[in-house]
Amino acid sequence: MSVETRAVGKTYAPVTYAVGREKIREYANAVGETNPLYLDAEAARAAGYADVVAPPMFAVVYQSPSVMPGIFDPEVGIDFGMMVHSGQEFRWTRPVVAGEEITSTTTVAAIAERGGMGFFDFEVVSRDAGGEPVCRGTWKMIVRGS
Amino acid sequence: MASYEPGEQLPELRTTPDRFLTVRYAGASGDFNPIHIDEEFARSVGLPGRILHGLWSMAQVARAQTEAAGGPETLKALSVQFRGMGVLEQEVTVTSTVRSIEDGVATVAAEARQADARIIRNAVATLVVG
C-alpha cells in the first residue's frame, strides 16, 4: 500500500466532553474498578474531591470523540476495515471529576509506511475549563495492506 | 503491601470477562465496533468470535497499577502495545514488575495474558509510590 503524508500536522476542531457522575460509574463498573472514589460521591468528597473521580483510563471516553474525525478524515486516508489499534499511551496531569468539561484537540502526529503497512499516530491534548492540560494521549493505528 | 525495589512484582490482577462484558464496555466507552459485540460479524471477518476491546485490556493493566499504588492520583503515564486477540470467558492475568525507582516514582513493566497469549505487550507505567 502507499500512504499519503500531507495530513501530518493537521489539527481538528476541539471537542468538549461533559463528564457525568453516572457515566463514570458505568465506565468503572465495565472495567472492574471498585475504588469508592469512582462510585460514591460522599467517599470522593470526604477525600477532598468535588465529586466522583474518573479512573485514569476514562481518558478513552473523553478523548475518543476528538480522535474519530481524524480516523475518518479522507485526507488521512485510513481504510477503516483494515485498521488495527496497535498501541496507546496516556500521560496524566491529574484525575478529572464529575461535573467538569474537558476539551480535547487532536493532531495528526505521524504517517508512515513500513513493510507494506501504514502507521498513523494521533496526538490528543485534553484541557480543563481553565485551559490546563489534564491528559495527553497518543493513539496508534496500523492499516494492513489490501 | 507491594515492595518497590527493582525486580519486585506488584500484586497480580486476575479477572475473567463474562460473555456480555464487551457489550457493557461498548456502551461505557462508545466503541461499538461489531467485532466486539456481534458474534456472526466477528466470524464473517475471520475472527474466532467476538474479541475484547484492547482499551478494556489496557484498563486492566491500569487498574493493577492504581490498586497496587493506592488510587487514581498515582498513575502518571501508561503506554501499551496491543497484539494478540483477547477472548471472552477466559481469565486475564496482569503481571507487573518494577524496573527502576527514582525520587518516589517507579517505572513498571507490565503485560496482560490469557493462557499463552499476550494480549497487552510492552506496557510501561509511571507510578508514584513515594
Short mmCIF file of C-alpha atoms in Angstrom, two decimals:
data_model
loop_
_atom_site.label_atom_id
_atom_site.label_comp_id
_atom_site.label_asym_id
_atom_site.label_seq_id
_atom_site.Cartn_x
_atom_site.Cartn_y
_atom_site.Cartn_z
CA MET A 1 0.00 0.00 0.00
CA SER A 2 1.08 3.61 -0.35
CA VAL A 3 0.28 6.27 2.19
CA GLU A 4 -0.24 9.97 1.72
CA THR A 5 1.52 12.08 4.35
CA ARG A 6 0.16 15.55 3.56
CA ALA A 7 -2.20 15.43 6.58
CA VAL A 8 0.70 15.30 9.08
CA GLY A 9 0.38 18.31 11.36
CA LYS A 10 -3.32 18.74 10.66
CA THR A 11 -5.32 19.71 13.76
CA TYR A 12 -9.06 19.20 14.17
CA ALA A 13 -11.61 21.40 15.89
CA PRO A 14 -11.64 20.99 19.69
CA VAL A 15 -14.31 18.68 21.13
CA THR A 16 -15.76 19.35 24.59
CA TYR A 17 -16.96 16.43 26.72
CA ALA A 18 -19.07 16.93 29.86
CA VAL A 19 -18.00 14.39 32.50
CA GLY A 20 -21.02 12.86 34.24
CA ARG A 21 -21.27 11.01 37.55
CA GLU A 22 -23.31 8.11 36.17
CA LYS A 23 -21.04 7.81 33.11
CA ILE A 24 -18.04 7.44 35.39
CA ARG A 25 -19.91 4.80 37.39
CA GLU A 26 -20.90 2.93 34.20
CA TYR A 27 -17.30 3.01 32.95
CA ALA A 28 -15.84 1.98 36.32
CA ASN A 29 -18.22 -0.98 36.53
CA ALA A 30 -17.40 -2.09 32.97
CA VAL A 31 -13.67 -2.23 33.70
CA GLY A 32 -14.00 -3.80 37.15
CA GLU A 33 -12.99 -0.79 39.25
CA THR A 34 -14.18 -0.97 42.85
CA ASN A 35 -12.47 2.06 44.44
CA PRO A 36 -15.25 4.10 46.15
CA LEU A 37 -13.69 7.31 44.78
CA TYR A 38 -15.11 6.31 41.38
CA LEU A 39 -18.51 5.15 42.61
CA ASP A 40 -19.57 7.08 45.69
CA ALA A 41 -19.82 10.89 45.71
CA GLU A 42 -19.67 11.02 49.52
CA ALA A 43 -16.49 8.99 49.62
CA ALA A 44 -14.97 11.22 46.93
CA ARG A 45 -15.94 14.41 48.82
CA ALA A 46 -14.55 13.00 52.04
CA ALA A 47 -11.24 12.55 50.20
CA GLY A 48 -11.26 16.17 49.05
CA TYR A 49 -12.69 15.86 45.55
CA ALA A 50 -15.67 17.90 44.30
CA ASP A 51 -17.48 14.76 43.05
CA VAL A 52 -16.72 11.19 41.96
CA VAL A 53 -13.31 10.77 40.33
CA ALA A 54 -12.86 9.30 36.86
CA PRO A 55 -10.46 6.33 36.68
CA PRO A 56 -7.35 7.34 34.67
CA MET A 57 -8.40 5.20 31.67
CA PHE A 58 -11.67 7.19 31.46
CA ALA A 59 -9.48 9.36 29.20
CA VAL A 60 -10.64 6.95 26.47
CA VAL A 61 -14.19 8.24 26.90
CA TYR A 62 -13.43 11.97 26.72
CA GLN A 63 -10.71 11.69 24.04
CA SER A 64 -12.25 9.30 21.52
CA PRO A 65 -14.87 11.79 20.20
CA SER A 66 -11.90 14.03 19.36
CA VAL A 67 -9.87 11.28 17.61
CA MET A 68 -12.68 9.93 15.39
CA PRO A 69 -12.73 12.86 12.91
CA GLY A 70 -9.04 12.21 12.24
CA ILE A 71 -9.51 8.47 11.76
CA PHE A 72 -12.33 9.07 9.26
CA ASP A 73 -10.69 12.07 7.51
CA PRO A 74 -10.34 11.27 3.76
CA GLU A 75 -7.18 13.38 3.71
CA VAL A 76 -5.62 10.98 6.28
CA GLY A 77 -6.86 8.09 4.16
CA ILE A 78 -7.32 5.26 6.69
CA ASP A 79 -9.17 2.21 5.34
CA PHE A 80 -11.22 1.59 8.49
CA GLY A 81 -11.94 -2.05 7.61
CA MET A 82 -8.20 -2.79 7.54
CA MET A 83 -7.33 -0.75 10.63
CA VAL A 84 -5.94 -2.20 13.86
CA HIS A 85 -5.46 -0.20 17.06
CA SER A 86 -1.81 -1.10 17.64
CA GLY A 87 -0.76 0.98 20.61
CA GLN A 88 -1.90 3.57 23.11
CA GLU A 89 -0.25 5.94 25.51
CA PHE A 90 -1.69 8.31 28.11
CA ARG A 91 0.15 10.84 30.28
CA TRP A 92 -1.98 12.27 33.08
CA THR A 93 -1.57 15.54 34.94
CA ARG A 94 -4.44 14.97 37.37
CA PRO A 95 -7.67 12.95 37.61
CA VAL A 96 -10.86 14.60 36.34
CA VAL A 97 -14.08 14.60 38.36
CA ALA A 98 -17.79 14.55 37.53
CA GLY A 99 -19.12 17.97 36.60
CA GLU A 100 -16.03 19.04 34.67
CA GLU A 101 -15.96 19.93 30.99
CA ILE A 102 -12.88 18.58 29.21
CA THR A 103 -11.87 19.93 25.81
CA SER A 104 -9.69 17.71 23.59
CA THR A 105 -7.78 18.66 20.46
CA THR A 106 -6.37 16.05 18.08
CA THR A 107 -3.40 16.48 15.73
CA VAL A 108 -2.12 14.04 13.11
CA ALA A 109 1.35 13.42 14.58
CA ALA A 110 2.84 10.95 12.09
CA ILE A 111 2.02 8.94 8.99
CA ALA A 112 4.50 6.36 7.69
CA GLU A 113 4.71 3.21 5.64
CA ARG A 114 6.80 0.19 6.61
CA GLY A 115 6.63 -3.36 5.37
CA GLY A 116 3.51 -2.74 3.32
CA MET A 117 1.58 -1.35 6.28
CA GLY A 118 0.51 2.19 7.08
CA PHE A 119 1.28 3.66 10.52
CA PHE A 120 -0.89 6.55 11.75
CA ASP A 121 -0.29 8.33 15.09
CA PHE A 122 -2.72 10.85 16.55
CA GLU A 123 -1.82 13.12 19.48
CA VAL A 124 -4.62 14.36 21.71
CA VAL A 125 -4.34 17.09 24.34
CA SER A 126 -7.21 17.35 26.83
CA ARG A 127 -7.63 20.50 28.90
CA ASP A 128 -9.90 21.55 31.75
CA ALA A 129 -12.18 24.60 31.77
CA GLY A 130 -9.24 26.74 32.87
CA GLY A 131 -7.16 25.63 29.88
CA GLU A 132 -4.79 23.49 31.96
CA PRO A 133 -3.83 20.11 30.47
CA VAL A 134 -5.25 17.08 32.32
CA CYS A 135 -4.20 14.32 29.92
CA ARG A 136 -2.23 13.80 26.73
CA GLY A 137 -2.89 10.75 24.61
CA THR A 138 -1.14 9.07 21.68
CA TRP A 139 -3.43 6.83 19.62
CA LYS A 140 -1.54 4.49 17.26
CA MET A 141 -3.25 2.79 14.34
CA ILE A 142 -1.90 0.33 11.77
CA VAL A 143 -3.61 -0.21 8.42
CA ARG A 144 -2.81 -3.54 6.83
CA GLY A 145 -2.17 -3.61 3.09
CA SER A 146 -5.05 -4.80 0.96
CA MET B 1 1.72 -4.10 50.54
CA ALA B 2 3.80 -4.10 47.41
CA SER B 3 7.52 -3.56 47.59
CA TYR B 4 9.00 -1.04 45.21
CA GLU B 5 12.51 -2.33 44.67
CA PRO B 6 13.71 -3.01 41.13
CA GLY B 7 12.77 -6.56 40.18
CA GLU B 8 9.86 -6.77 42.62
CA GLN B 9 6.45 -7.81 41.31
CA LEU B 10 3.30 -5.82 42.05
CA PRO B 11 0.25 -7.89 43.08
CA GLU B 12 -1.12 -9.85 40.14
CA LEU B 13 -4.56 -8.87 38.84
CA ARG B 14 -6.84 -11.68 37.63
CA THR B 15 -10.25 -11.17 36.08
CA THR B 16 -12.48 -13.23 33.80
CA PRO B 17 -14.58 -11.29 31.26
CA ASP B 18 -18.08 -12.79 31.18
CA ARG B 19 -19.87 -13.30 27.86
CA PHE B 20 -21.61 -9.90 27.96
CA LEU B 21 -18.57 -7.88 29.07
CA THR B 22 -17.88 -6.44 25.61
CA VAL B 23 -21.49 -5.25 25.35
CA ARG B 24 -21.19 -3.36 28.64
CA TYR B 25 -17.78 -1.95 27.70
CA ALA B 26 -19.08 -0.86 24.28
CA GLY B 27 -21.82 1.12 25.99
CA ALA B 28 -19.48 2.55 28.61
CA SER B 29 -16.75 3.54 26.15
CA GLY B 30 -18.73 4.35 23.00
CA ASP B 31 -16.77 1.81 20.89
CA PHE B 32 -19.47 -0.24 19.13
CA ASN B 33 -17.20 -1.87 16.52
CA PRO B 34 -19.17 -5.07 15.70
CA ILE B 35 -16.08 -7.29 16.06
CA HIS B 36 -16.61 -6.84 19.83
CA ILE B 37 -20.37 -7.32 20.10
CA ASP B 38 -21.68 -9.28 17.09
CA GLU B 39 -20.68 -12.95 17.01
CA GLU B 40 -21.76 -13.50 13.40
CA PHE B 41 -19.99 -10.40 12.15
CA ALA B 42 -16.79 -11.31 14.01
CA ARG B 43 -16.76 -14.79 12.43
CA SER B 44 -17.52 -13.32 8.99
CA VAL B 45 -14.26 -11.34 9.11
CA GLY B 46 -12.21 -14.37 10.12
CA LEU B 47 -12.11 -13.95 13.89
CA PRO B 48 -12.78 -16.90 16.21
CA GLY B 49 -15.71 -14.92 17.65
CA ARG B 50 -16.22 -11.61 19.45
CA ILE B 51 -12.95 -10.24 20.81
CA LEU B 52 -12.15 -8.00 23.77
CA HIS B 53 -11.63 -4.27 23.27
CA GLY B 54 -7.88 -3.56 23.52
CA LEU B 55 -8.61 -0.49 25.63
CA TRP B 56 -10.56 -2.65 28.14
CA SER B 57 -7.49 -4.86 28.47
CA MET B 58 -5.32 -1.74 28.88
CA ALA B 59 -7.72 -0.63 31.63
CA GLN B 60 -6.94 -3.89 33.49
CA VAL B 61 -3.22 -3.04 33.33
CA ALA B 62 -4.01 0.46 34.62
CA ARG B 63 -6.17 -0.96 37.42
CA ALA B 64 -3.38 -3.30 38.51
CA GLN B 65 -1.13 -0.24 38.91
CA THR B 66 -3.56 2.02 40.79
CA GLU B 67 -4.75 -0.78 43.08
CA ALA B 68 -1.14 -1.54 43.98
CA ALA B 69 -0.06 2.07 44.46
CA GLY B 70 -3.20 3.44 46.15
CA GLY B 71 -5.57 5.26 43.82
CA PRO B 72 -6.07 7.32 40.68
CA GLU B 73 -3.51 10.01 41.52
CA THR B 74 -0.63 7.53 41.44
CA LEU B 75 -0.69 6.67 37.71
CA LYS B 76 1.10 9.38 35.73
CA ALA B 77 1.64 7.58 32.41
CA LEU B 78 0.88 4.27 30.73
CA SER B 79 1.87 3.08 27.28
CA VAL B 80 0.96 -0.30 25.78
CA GLN B 81 1.05 -2.32 22.59
CA PHE B 82 -2.00 -4.33 21.52
CA ARG B 83 -1.11 -7.62 19.86
CA GLY B 84 -2.87 -10.95 20.39
CA MET B 85 -6.67 -11.06 20.44
CA GLY B 86 -8.40 -11.19 23.79
CA VAL B 87 -11.40 -13.50 24.06
CA LEU B 88 -14.41 -13.73 26.37
CA GLU B 89 -14.82 -16.20 29.23
CA GLN B 90 -11.11 -16.79 29.70
CA GLU B 91 -9.13 -15.43 32.64
CA VAL B 92 -6.93 -12.37 32.05
CA THR B 93 -3.80 -12.07 34.20
CA VAL B 94 -1.88 -8.81 34.56
CA THR B 95 1.70 -9.07 35.81
CA SER B 96 3.79 -6.01 36.70
CA THR B 97 7.47 -5.75 37.57
CA VAL B 98 9.27 -2.70 38.96
CA ARG B 99 12.10 -1.79 36.59
CA SER B 100 13.52 1.26 38.35
CA ILE B 101 12.64 3.78 41.01
CA GLU B 102 13.77 7.37 41.38
CA ASP B 103 12.51 10.08 43.75
CA GLY B 104 9.43 8.06 44.68
CA VAL B 105 8.43 7.40 41.08
CA ALA B 106 8.57 3.82 39.82
CA THR B 107 8.86 2.69 36.23
CA VAL B 108 6.90 -0.55 35.97
CA ALA B 109 6.89 -3.04 33.09
CA ALA B 110 3.65 -4.96 32.70
CA GLU B 111 1.74 -7.28 30.42
CA ALA B 112 -1.69 -8.92 30.22
CA ARG B 113 -2.09 -12.57 29.26
CA GLN B 114 -4.81 -15.07 28.51
CA ALA B 115 -3.32 -18.56 28.81
CA ASP B 116 -0.32 -18.41 26.45
CA ALA B 117 -1.45 -15.33 24.51
CA ARG B 118 -0.02 -11.98 25.49
CA ILE B 119 -2.84 -9.54 24.72
CA ILE B 120 -1.07 -6.44 26.11
CA ARG B 121 2.65 -6.31 25.48
CA ASN B 122 5.47 -3.98 26.47
CA ALA B 123 3.35 -1.95 28.85
CA VAL B 124 5.28 0.69 30.75
CA ALA B 125 3.72 2.57 33.65
CA THR B 126 4.97 5.60 35.55
CA LEU B 127 3.70 5.18 39.09
CA VAL B 128 4.06 7.49 42.10
CA VAL B 129 4.87 5.26 45.05
CA GLY B 130 6.70 7.55 47.46
#
